[in-house]
């Protein structure tokens, strides 16, 4: 059995905070203040499902915001209060991998409470859904790296675009026989041009599965 086929053992904080402690700083002795960027990170984890600390840094921290050390420090705070869980990925390649983060139920409840997510729009969230083999997590992380590279290039060229991760890509289409089928690309880049919208569907395959 390869390392990648093992179900990861996620780490969670032993004493998660309550929603009241998160939303009312005067009730927590550590004087923690929730930042808008913290909510951005949690929403990103909800939409992308899995992100490494390096990917979180690229998405949500500017070059002048303290870099890798500050990113890790803030993620440790989010872990300590119980809104994210973490694990270190395993595969057959040498070298230490960065921590991978995912959303906890408390983190999701916080997004609902502050209005970032509506209860009827749960984006298929289920904390138990994070218990998948490392091979699936690695697929998501590699896909994110590809999308981030494309994201950076689009920004450099000044293009107007949106990056939609897998959870936001699910759609129903009617096949030639009139049947409705669910289509879920790995990611979609939506470009806004003078000639209208242009869609780029991405499908990342790392196995030898002929499908």
JSON list of C-alpha atoms in Angstrom, two decimals:
[
{"chain": "A", "resi": 1, "resn": "UNK", "atom": "CA", "xyz": [0.00, 0.00, 0.00]},
{"chain": "A", "resi": 2, "resn": "UNK", "atom": "CA", "xyz": [1.38, 3.41, -0.94]},
{"chain": "A", "resi": 3, "resn": "UNK", "atom": "CA", "xyz": [1.32, 6.36, 1.44]},
{"chain": "A", "resi": 4, "resn": "UNK", "atom": "CA", "xyz": [-1.11, 8.13, -0.87]},
{"chain": "A", "resi": 5, "resn": "UNK", "atom": "CA", "xyz": [-3.80, 5.49, -0.36]},
{"chain": "A", "resi": 6, "resn": "UNK", "atom": "CA", "xyz": [-3.94, 6.05, 3.41]},
{"chain": "A", "resi": 7, "resn": "UNK", "atom": "CA", "xyz": [-6.80, 7.99, 5.00]},
{"chain": "A", "resi": 8, "resn": "UNK", "atom": "CA", "xyz": [-5.13, 10.98, 6.72]},
{"chain": "A", "resi": 9, "resn": "UNK", "atom": "CA", "xyz": [-5.36, 11.58, 10.44]},
{"chain": "A", "resi": 10, "resn": "UNK", "atom": "CA", "xyz": [-6.40, 15.20, 10.68]},
{"chain": "A", "resi": 11, "resn": "UNK", "atom": "CA", "xyz": [-5.30, 17.25, 13.67]},
{"chain": "A", "resi": 12, "resn": "UNK", "atom": "CA", "xyz": [-7.94, 19.33, 15.43]},
{"chain": "A", "resi": 13, "resn": "UNK", "atom": "CA", "xyz": [-7.68, 21.58, 18.46]},
{"chain": "A", "resi": 14, "resn": "UNK", "atom": "CA", "xyz": [-8.61, 19.98, 21.78]},
{"chain": "A", "resi": 15, "resn": "UNK", "atom": "CA", "xyz": [-10.57, 22.98, 23.06]},
{"chain": "A", "resi": 16, "resn": "UNK", "atom": "CA", "xyz": [-12.36, 24.78, 20.21]},
{"chain": "A", "resi": 17, "resn": "UNK", "atom": "CA", "xyz": [-13.88, 28.17, 20.93]},
{"chain": "A", "resi": 18, "resn": "UNK", "atom": "CA", "xyz": [-17.57, 28.96, 20.77]},
{"chain": "A", "resi": 19, "resn": "UNK", "atom": "CA", "xyz": [-19.15, 31.21, 18.16]},
{"chain": "A", "resi": 20, "resn": "UNK", "atom": "CA", "xyz": [-19.78, 33.81, 20.85]},
{"chain": "A", "resi": 21, "resn": "UNK", "atom": "CA", "xyz": [-16.09, 33.89, 21.77]},
{"chain": "A", "resi": 22, "resn": "UNK", "atom": "CA", "xyz": [-15.19, 34.33, 18.09]},
{"chain": "A", "resi": 23, "resn": "UNK", "atom": "CA", "xyz": [-17.69, 37.10, 17.43]},
{"chain": "A", "resi": 24, "resn": "UNK", "atom": "CA", "xyz": [-17.34, 38.96, 20.74]},
{"chain": "A", "resi": 25, "resn": "UNK", "atom": "CA", "xyz": [-13.64, 39.63, 21.43]},
{"chain": "A", "resi": 26, "resn": "UNK", "atom": "CA", "xyz": [-14.39, 40.86, 24.95]},
{"chain": "A", "resi": 27, "resn": "UNK", "atom": "CA", "xyz": [-15.43, 37.32, 25.89]},
{"chain": "A", "resi": 28, "resn": "UNK", "atom": "CA", "xyz": [-12.08, 35.72, 25.08]},
{"chain": "A", "resi": 29, "resn": "UNK", "atom": "CA", "xyz": [-9.09, 36.21, 27.35]},
{"chain": "A", "resi": 30, "resn": "UNK", "atom": "CA", "xyz": [-6.60, 36.15, 24.46]},
{"chain": "A", "resi": 31, "resn": "UNK", "atom": "CA", "xyz": [-8.14, 39.30, 22.95]},
{"chain": "A", "resi": 32, "resn": "UNK", "atom": "CA", "xyz": [-8.40, 37.64, 19.57]},
{"chain": "A", "resi": 33, "resn": "UNK", "atom": "CA", "xyz": [-10.00, 39.81, 16.91]},
{"chain": "A", "resi": 34, "resn": "UNK", "atom": "CA", "xyz": [-11.48, 38.15, 13.85]},
{"chain": "A", "resi": 35, "resn": "UNK", "atom": "CA", "xyz": [-10.17, 39.74, 10.64]},
{"chain": "A", "resi": 36, "resn": "UNK", "atom": "CA", "xyz": [-11.88, 39.93, 7.27]},
{"chain": "A", "resi": 37, "resn": "UNK", "atom": "CA", "xyz": [-8.95, 38.01, 5.82]},
{"chain": "A", "resi": 38, "resn": "UNK", "atom": "CA", "xyz": [-9.63, 35.18, 8.30]},
{"chain": "A", "resi": 39, "resn": "UNK", "atom": "CA", "xyz": [-13.12, 34.88, 6.84]},
{"chain": "A", "resi": 40, "resn": "UNK", "atom": "CA", "xyz": [-11.66, 34.96, 3.32]},
{"chain": "A", "resi": 41, "resn": "UNK", "atom": "CA", "xyz": [-9.41, 32.02, 4.24]},
{"chain": "A", "resi": 42, "resn": "UNK", "atom": "CA", "xyz": [-12.32, 30.05, 5.71]},
{"chain": "A", "resi": 43, "resn": "UNK", "atom": "CA", "xyz": [-14.46, 30.73, 2.65]},
{"chain": "A", "resi": 44, "resn": "UNK", "atom": "CA", "xyz": [-11.56, 29.69, 0.44]},
{"chain": "A", "resi": 45, "resn": "UNK", "atom": "CA", "xyz": [-11.30, 26.40, 2.32]},
{"chain": "A", "resi": 46, "resn": "UNK", "atom": "CA", "xyz": [-15.03, 25.86, 1.93]},
{"chain": "A", "resi": 47, "resn": "UNK", "atom": "CA", "xyz": [-14.83, 26.40, -1.83]},
{"chain": "A", "resi": 48, "resn": "UNK", "atom": "CA", "xyz": [-11.48, 24.68, -2.52]},
{"chain": "A", "resi": 49, "resn": "UNK", "atom": "CA", "xyz": [-11.81, 22.05, 0.23]},
{"chain": "A", "resi": 50, "resn": "UNK", "atom": "CA", "xyz": [-8.04, 21.63, 0.73]},
{"chain": "A", "resi": 51, "resn": "UNK", "atom": "CA", "xyz": [-5.29, 24.29, 0.61]},
{"chain": "A", "resi": 52, "resn": "UNK", "atom": "CA", "xyz": [-1.65, 24.19, 1.71]},
{"chain": "A", "resi": 53, "resn": "UNK", "atom": "CA", "xyz": [-0.17, 26.97, 3.80]},
{"chain": "A", "resi": 54, "resn": "UNK", "atom": "CA", "xyz": [1.80, 28.07, 0.73]},
{"chain": "A", "resi": 55, "resn": "UNK", "atom": "CA", "xyz": [-1.36, 28.23, -1.40]},
{"chain": "A", "resi": 56, "resn": "UNK", "atom": "CA", "xyz": [-3.16, 30.20, 1.32]},
{"chain": "A", "resi": 57, "resn": "UNK", "atom": "CA", "xyz": [-0.25, 32.64, 1.42]},
{"chain": "A", "resi": 58, "resn": "UNK", "atom": "CA", "xyz": [-0.43, 33.17, -2.36]},
{"chain": "A", "resi": 59, "resn": "UNK", "atom": "CA", "xyz": [-4.19, 33.71, -2.30]},
{"chain": "A", "resi": 60, "resn": "UNK", "atom": "CA", "xyz": [-4.74, 35.81, 0.82]},
{"chain": "A", "resi": 61, "resn": "UNK", "atom": "CA", "xyz": [-1.48, 37.43, 1.96]},
{"chain": "A", "resi": 62, "resn": "UNK", "atom": "CA", "xyz": [0.27, 40.20, 0.09]},
{"chain": "A", "resi": 63, "resn": "UNK", "atom": "CA", "xyz": [4.03, 40.31, -0.30]},
{"chain": "A", "resi": 64, "resn": "UNK", "atom": "CA", "xyz": [4.27, 43.05, 2.31]},
{"chain": "A", "resi": 65, "resn": "UNK", "atom": "CA", "xyz": [2.18, 41.30, 4.97]},
{"chain": "A", "resi": 66, "resn": "UNK", "atom": "CA", "xyz": [4.97, 39.33, 6.62]},
{"chain": "A", "resi": 67, "resn": "UNK", "atom": "CA", "xyz": [5.36, 36.45, 4.21]},
{"chain": "A", "resi": 68, "resn": "UNK", "atom": "CA", "xyz": [5.59, 32.79, 5.13]},
{"chain": "A", "resi": 69, "resn": "UNK", "atom": "CA", "xyz": [6.18, 33.28, 8.85]},
{"chain": "A", "resi": 70, "resn": "UNK", "atom": "CA", "xyz": [3.18, 35.55, 9.37]},
{"chain": "A", "resi": 71, "resn": "UNK", "atom": "CA", "xyz": [0.96, 33.24, 7.29]},
{"chain": "A", "resi": 72, "resn": "UNK", "atom": "CA", "xyz": [1.94, 30.27, 9.44]},
{"chain": "A", "resi": 73, "resn": "UNK", "atom": "CA", "xyz": [1.41, 32.27, 12.61]},
{"chain": "A", "resi": 74, "resn": "UNK", "atom": "CA", "xyz": [-2.10, 33.31, 11.57]},
{"chain": "A", "resi": 75, "resn": "UNK", "atom": "CA", "xyz": [-2.99, 29.76, 10.48]},
{"chain": "A", "resi": 76, "resn": "UNK", "atom": "CA", "xyz": [-1.82, 28.49, 13.87]},
{"chain": "A", "resi": 77, "resn": "UNK", "atom": "CA", "xyz": [-4.23, 30.93, 15.51]},
{"chain": "A", "resi": 78, "resn": "UNK", "atom": "CA", "xyz": [-7.10, 29.73, 13.31]},
{"chain": "A", "resi": 79, "resn": "UNK", "atom": "CA", "xyz": [-6.18, 26.13, 14.20]},
{"chain": "A", "resi": 80, "resn": "UNK", "atom": "CA", "xyz": [-5.95, 26.88, 17.93]},
{"chain": "A", "resi": 81, "resn": "UNK", "atom": "CA", "xyz": [-9.44, 28.39, 18.05]},
{"chain": "A", "resi": 82, "resn": "UNK", "atom": "CA", "xyz": [-10.87, 25.44, 16.15]},
{"chain": "A", "resi": 83, "resn": "UNK", "atom": "CA", "xyz": [-12.04, 26.84, 12.79]},
{"chain": "A", "resi": 84, "resn": "UNK", "atom": "CA", "xyz": [-9.55, 24.84, 10.68]},
{"chain": "A", "resi": 85, "resn": "UNK", "atom": "CA", "xyz": [-8.00, 21.37, 10.83]},
{"chain": "A", "resi": 86, "resn": "UNK", "atom": "CA", "xyz": [-4.61, 20.41, 9.45]},
{"chain": "A", "resi": 87, "resn": "UNK", "atom": "CA", "xyz": [-2.61, 17.43, 8.23]},
{"chain": "A", "resi": 88, "resn": "UNK", "atom": "CA", "xyz": [0.74, 16.88, 6.55]},
{"chain": "A", "resi": 89, "resn": "UNK", "atom": "CA", "xyz": [0.34, 15.08, 3.20]},
{"chain": "A", "resi": 90, "resn": "UNK", "atom": "CA", "xyz": [2.18, 11.86, 2.44]},
{"chain": "A", "resi": 91, "resn": "UNK", "atom": "CA", "xyz": [3.39, 10.56, -0.89]},
{"chain": "A", "resi": 92, "resn": "UNK", "atom": "CA", "xyz": [6.37, 8.65, -2.27]},
{"chain": "A", "resi": 93, "resn": "UNK", "atom": "CA", "xyz": [8.31, 11.79, -3.21]},
{"chain": "A", "resi": 94, "resn": "UNK", "atom": "CA", "xyz": [11.18, 12.87, -0.93]},
{"chain": "A", "resi": 95, "resn": "UNK", "atom": "CA", "xyz": [11.07, 15.97, 1.21]},
{"chain": "A", "resi": 96, "resn": "UNK", "atom": "CA", "xyz": [8.80, 17.47, 3.83]},
{"chain": "A", "resi": 97, "resn": "UNK", "atom": "CA", "xyz": [5.45, 18.73, 2.59]},
{"chain": "A", "resi": 98, "resn": "UNK", "atom": "CA", "xyz": [3.67, 21.86, 3.91]},
{"chain": "A", "resi": 99, "resn": "UNK", "atom": "CA", "xyz": [0.64, 21.43, 6.12]},
{"chain": "A", "resi": 100, "resn": "UNK", "atom": "CA", "xyz": [-2.72, 21.08, 4.39]},
{"chain": "A", "resi": 101, "resn": "UNK", "atom": "CA", "xyz": [-5.72, 22.87, 5.89]},
{"chain": "A", "resi": 102, "resn": "UNK", "atom": "CA", "xyz": [-9.45, 22.18, 5.71]},
{"chain": "A", "resi": 103, "resn": "UNK", "atom": "CA", "xyz": [-12.54, 23.75, 7.24]},
{"chain": "A", "resi": 104, "resn": "UNK", "atom": "CA", "xyz": [-14.08, 22.47, 10.47]},
{"chain": "A", "resi": 105, "resn": "UNK", "atom": "CA", "xyz": [-17.76, 22.48, 11.38]},
{"chain": "A", "resi": 106, "resn": "UNK", "atom": "CA", "xyz": [-17.12, 25.46, 13.66]},
{"chain": "A", "resi": 107, "resn": "UNK", "atom": "CA", "xyz": [-15.48, 27.34, 10.79]},
{"chain": "A", "resi": 108, "resn": "UNK", "atom": "CA", "xyz": [-18.47, 26.62, 8.58]},
{"chain": "A", "resi": 109, "resn": "UNK", "atom": "CA", "xyz": [-20.90, 27.73, 11.31]},
{"chain": "A", "resi": 110, "resn": "UNK", "atom": "CA", "xyz": [-18.94, 30.96, 11.62]},
{"chain": "A", "resi": 111, "resn": "UNK", "atom": "CA", "xyz": [-19.30, 31.63, 7.86]},
{"chain": "A", "resi": 112, "resn": "UNK", "atom": "CA", "xyz": [-23.05, 31.07, 8.18]},
{"chain": "A", "resi": 113, "resn": "UNK", "atom": "CA", "xyz": [-23.33, 33.34, 11.23]},
{"chain": "A", "resi": 114, "resn": "UNK", "atom": "CA", "xyz": [-21.54, 36.28, 9.57]},
{"chain": "A", "resi": 115, "resn": "UNK", "atom": "CA", "xyz": [-23.57, 35.89, 6.36]},
{"chain": "A", "resi": 116, "resn": "UNK", "atom": "CA", "xyz": [-20.77, 34.63, 4.11]},
{"chain": "A", "resi": 117, "resn": "UNK", "atom": "CA", "xyz": [-22.80, 31.47, 3.44]},
{"chain": "A", "resi": 118, "resn": "UNK", "atom": "CA", "xyz": [-26.54, 30.87, 3.57]},
{"chain": "A", "resi": 119, "resn": "UNK", "atom": "CA", "xyz": [-27.79, 27.66, 5.14]},
{"chain": "A", "resi": 120, "resn": "UNK", "atom": "CA", "xyz": [-29.62, 26.69, 1.98]},
{"chain": "A", "resi": 121, "resn": "UNK", "atom": "CA", "xyz": [-26.37, 27.14, 0.03]},
{"chain": "A", "resi": 122, "resn": "UNK", "atom": "CA", "xyz": [-24.07, 24.79, 1.92]},
{"chain": "A", "resi": 123, "resn": "UNK", "atom": "CA", "xyz": [-21.70, 24.13, -1.01]},
{"chain": "A", "resi": 124, "resn": "UNK", "atom": "CA", "xyz": [-21.90, 20.41, -0.19]},
{"chain": "A", "resi": 125, "resn": "UNK", "atom": "CA", "xyz": [-20.02, 20.94, 3.08]},
{"chain": "A", "resi": 126, "resn": "UNK", "atom": "CA", "xyz": [-19.59, 18.01, 5.43]},
{"chain": "A", "resi": 127, "resn": "UNK", "atom": "CA", "xyz": [-16.63, 17.75, 7.80]},
{"chain": "A", "resi": 128, "resn": "UNK", "atom": "CA", "xyz": [-16.62, 13.96, 7.38]},
{"chain": "A", "resi": 129, "resn": "UNK", "atom": "CA", "xyz": [-16.09, 14.57, 3.66]},
{"chain": "A", "resi": 130, "resn": "UNK", "atom": "CA", "xyz": [-12.48, 15.52, 4.45]},
{"chain": "A", "resi": 131, "resn": "UNK", "atom": "CA", "xyz": [-11.73, 11.89, 5.36]},
{"chain": "A", "resi": 132, "resn": "UNK", "atom": "CA", "xyz": [-10.54, 10.85, 1.92]},
{"chain": "A", "resi": 133, "resn": "UNK", "atom": "CA", "xyz": [-7.35, 9.14, 0.79]},
{"chain": "A", "resi": 134, "resn": "UNK", "atom": "CA", "xyz": [-4.19, 11.19, 0.49]},
{"chain": "A", "resi": 135, "resn": "UNK", "atom": "CA", "xyz": [-4.23, 10.55, -3.26]},
{"chain": "A", "resi": 136, "resn": "UNK", "atom": "CA", "xyz": [-7.42, 12.60, -3.56]},
{"chain": "A", "resi": 137, "resn": "UNK", "atom": "CA", "xyz": [-6.01, 15.42, -1.41]},
{"chain": "A", "resi": 138, "resn": "UNK", "atom": "CA", "xyz": [-2.84, 15.48, -3.50]},
{"chain": "A", "resi": 139, "resn": "UNK", "atom": "CA", "xyz": [-4.98, 15.70, -6.65]},
{"chain": "A", "resi": 140, "resn": "UNK", "atom": "CA", "xyz": [-6.75, 18.78, -5.25]},
{"chain": "A", "resi": 141, "resn": "UNK", "atom": "CA", "xyz": [-3.48, 20.42, -4.20]},
{"chain": "A", "resi": 142, "resn": "UNK", "atom": "CA", "xyz": [-1.81, 19.83, -7.58]},
{"chain": "A", "resi": 143, "resn": "UNK", "atom": "CA", "xyz": [-4.91, 21.17, -9.32]},
{"chain": "A", "resi": 144, "resn": "UNK", "atom": "CA", "xyz": [-4.72, 24.29, -7.12]},
{"chain": "A", "resi": 145, "resn": "UNK", "atom": "CA", "xyz": [-1.08, 24.82, -8.12]},
{"chain": "A", "resi": 146, "resn": "UNK", "atom": "CA", "xyz": [-1.99, 24.66, -11.82]},
{"chain": "A", "resi": 147, "resn": "UNK", "atom": "CA", "xyz": [-4.88, 27.08, -11.31]},
{"chain": "A", "resi": 148, "resn": "UNK", "atom": "CA", "xyz": [-2.72, 29.45, -9.26]},
{"chain": "A", "resi": 149, "resn": "UNK", "atom": "CA", "xyz": [-0.13, 29.53, -12.04]},
{"chain": "A", "resi": 150, "resn": "UNK", "atom": "CA", "xyz": [-2.85, 30.34, -14.56]},
{"chain": "A", "resi": 151, "resn": "UNK", "atom": "CA", "xyz": [-4.31, 32.87, -12.11]},
{"chain": "A", "resi": 152, "resn": "UNK", "atom": "CA", "xyz": [-0.94, 34.67, -11.83]},
{"chain": "A", "resi": 153, "resn": "UNK", "atom": "CA", "xyz": [-0.47, 34.76, -15.61]},
{"chain": "A", "resi": 154, "resn": "UNK", "atom": "CA", "xyz": [-3.96, 36.17, -16.14]},
{"chain": "A", "resi": 155, "resn": "UNK", "atom": "CA", "xyz": [-3.29, 38.91, -13.61]},
{"chain": "A", "resi": 156, "resn": "UNK", "atom": "CA", "xyz": [0.04, 39.76, -15.25]},
{"chain": "A", "resi": 157, "resn": "UNK", "atom": "CA", "xyz": [-1.71, 40.18, -18.59]},
{"chain": "A", "resi": 158, "resn": "UNK", "atom": "CA", "xyz": [-4.44, 42.34, -17.02]},
{"chain": "A", "resi": 159, "resn": "UNK", "atom": "CA", "xyz": [-7.25, 39.99, -18.05]},
{"chain": "A", "resi": 160, "resn": "UNK", "atom": "CA", "xyz": [-10.71, 40.22, -16.55]},
{"chain": "A", "resi": 161, "resn": "UNK", "atom": "CA", "xyz": [-11.54, 36.75, -15.26]},
{"chain": "A", "resi": 162, "resn": "UNK", "atom": "CA", "xyz": [-12.92, 34.55, -12.49]},
{"chain": "A", "resi": 163, "resn": "UNK", "atom": "CA", "xyz": [-11.55, 31.27, -11.14]},
{"chain": "A", "resi": 164, "resn": "UNK", "atom": "CA", "xyz": [-14.29, 28.86, -10.12]},
{"chain": "A", "resi": 165, "resn": "UNK", "atom": "CA", "xyz": [-13.11, 25.85, -8.07]},
{"chain": "A", "resi": 166, "resn": "UNK", "atom": "CA", "xyz": [-14.75, 22.44, -8.32]},
{"chain": "A", "resi": 167, "resn": "UNK", "atom": "CA", "xyz": [-17.52, 23.10, -5.81]},
{"chain": "A", "resi": 168, "resn": "UNK", "atom": "CA", "xyz": [-18.71, 26.11, -7.80]},
{"chain": "A", "resi": 169, "resn": "UNK", "atom": "CA", "xyz": [-18.56, 24.31, -11.16]},
{"chain": "A", "resi": 170, "resn": "UNK", "atom": "CA", "xyz": [-21.35, 21.76, -10.73]},
{"chain": "A", "resi": 171, "resn": "UNK", "atom": "CA", "xyz": [-23.96, 22.22, -13.44]},
{"chain": "A", "resi": 172, "resn": "UNK", "atom": "CA", "xyz": [-26.71, 20.27, -15.16]},
{"chain": "A", "resi": 173, "resn": "UNK", "atom": "CA", "xyz": [-26.57, 19.78, -18.91]},
{"chain": "A", "resi": 174, "resn": "UNK", "atom": "CA", "xyz": [-28.92, 17.97, -21.27]},
{"chain": "A", "resi": 175, "resn": "UNK", "atom": "CA", "xyz": [-27.30, 15.24, -23.34]},
{"chain": "A", "resi": 176, "resn": "UNK", "atom": "CA", "xyz": [-28.23, 14.49, -27.00]},
{"chain": "A", "resi": 177, "resn": "UNK", "atom": "CA", "xyz": [-30.89, 12.06, -25.76]},
{"chain": "A", "resi": 178, "resn": "UNK", "atom": "CA", "xyz": [-32.62, 14.71, -23.66]},
{"chain": "A", "resi": 179, "resn": "UNK", "atom": "CA", "xyz": [-31.40, 13.42, -20.30]},
{"chain": "A", "resi": 180, "resn": "UNK", "atom": "CA", "xyz": [-30.18, 15.84, -17.65]},
{"chain": "A", "resi": 181, "resn": "UNK", "atom": "CA", "xyz": [-26.72, 14.95, -16.39]},
{"chain": "A", "resi": 182, "resn": "UNK", "atom": "CA", "xyz": [-24.51, 16.54, -13.74]},
{"chain": "A", "resi": 183, "resn": "UNK", "atom": "CA", "xyz": [-21.20, 17.85, -15.06]},
{"chain": "A", "resi": 184, "resn": "UNK", "atom": "CA", "xyz": [-18.50, 18.88, -12.60]},
{"chain": "A", "resi": 185, "resn": "UNK", "atom": "CA", "xyz": [-15.19, 20.07, -14.11]},
{"chain": "A", "resi": 186, "resn": "UNK", "atom": "CA", "xyz": [-12.18, 20.26, -11.81]},
{"chain": "A", "resi": 187, "resn": "UNK", "atom": "CA", "xyz": [-12.15, 24.03, -12.34]},
{"chain": "A", "resi": 188, "resn": "UNK", "atom": "CA", "xyz": [-13.43, 26.74, -14.67]},
{"chain": "A", "resi": 189, "resn": "UNK", "atom": "CA", "xyz": [-11.80, 30.00, -15.68]},
{"chain": "A", "resi": 190, "resn": "UNK", "atom": "CA", "xyz": [-14.36, 32.50, -16.90]},
{"chain": "A", "resi": 191, "resn": "UNK", "atom": "CA", "xyz": [-12.88, 35.27, -19.06]},
{"chain": "A", "resi": 192, "resn": "UNK", "atom": "CA", "xyz": [-14.71, 38.52, -19.79]},
{"chain": "A", "resi": 193, "resn": "UNK", "atom": "CA", "xyz": [-13.74, 39.87, -23.20]},
{"chain": "A", "resi": 194, "resn": "UNK", "atom": "CA", "xyz": [-15.04, 42.49, -25.64]},
{"chain": "A", "resi": 195, "resn": "UNK", "atom": "CA", "xyz": [-16.51, 39.59, -27.61]},
{"chain": "A", "resi": 196, "resn": "UNK", "atom": "CA", "xyz": [-18.32, 38.19, -24.59]},
{"chain": "A", "resi": 197, "resn": "UNK", "atom": "CA", "xyz": [-17.61, 35.48, -22.04]},
{"chain": "A", "resi": 198, "resn": "UNK", "atom": "CA", "xyz": [-15.11, 32.73, -22.76]},
{"chain": "A", "resi": 199, "resn": "UNK", "atom": "CA", "xyz": [-15.04, 29.54, -20.69]},
{"chain": "A", "resi": 200, "resn": "UNK", "atom": "CA", "xyz": [-12.00, 27.38, -20.02]},
{"chain": "A", "resi": 201, "resn": "UNK", "atom": "CA", "xyz": [-12.85, 24.02, -18.43]},
{"chain": "A", "resi": 202, "resn": "UNK", "atom": "CA", "xyz": [-9.97, 22.31, -16.63]},
{"chain": "A", "resi": 203, "resn": "UNK", "atom": "CA", "xyz": [-9.71, 18.60, -15.89]},
{"chain": "A", "resi": 204, "resn": "UNK", "atom": "CA", "xyz": [-6.59, 17.42, -14.08]},
{"chain": "A", "resi": 205, "resn": "UNK", "atom": "CA", "xyz": [-5.80, 13.69, -14.28]},
{"chain": "A", "resi": 206, "resn": "UNK", "atom": "CA", "xyz": [-2.92, 12.13, -12.36]},
{"chain": "A", "resi": 207, "resn": "UNK", "atom": "CA", "xyz": [-3.84, 8.46, -12.72]},
{"chain": "A", "resi": 208, "resn": "UNK", "atom": "CA", "xyz": [-3.85, 5.98, -15.58]},
{"chain": "A", "resi": 209, "resn": "UNK", "atom": "CA", "xyz": [-7.63, 5.63, -15.46]},
{"chain": "A", "resi": 210, "resn": "UNK", "atom": "CA", "xyz": [-8.76, 5.60, -19.12]},
{"chain": "A", "resi": 211, "resn": "UNK", "atom": "CA", "xyz": [-11.99, 7.43, -18.20]}
]
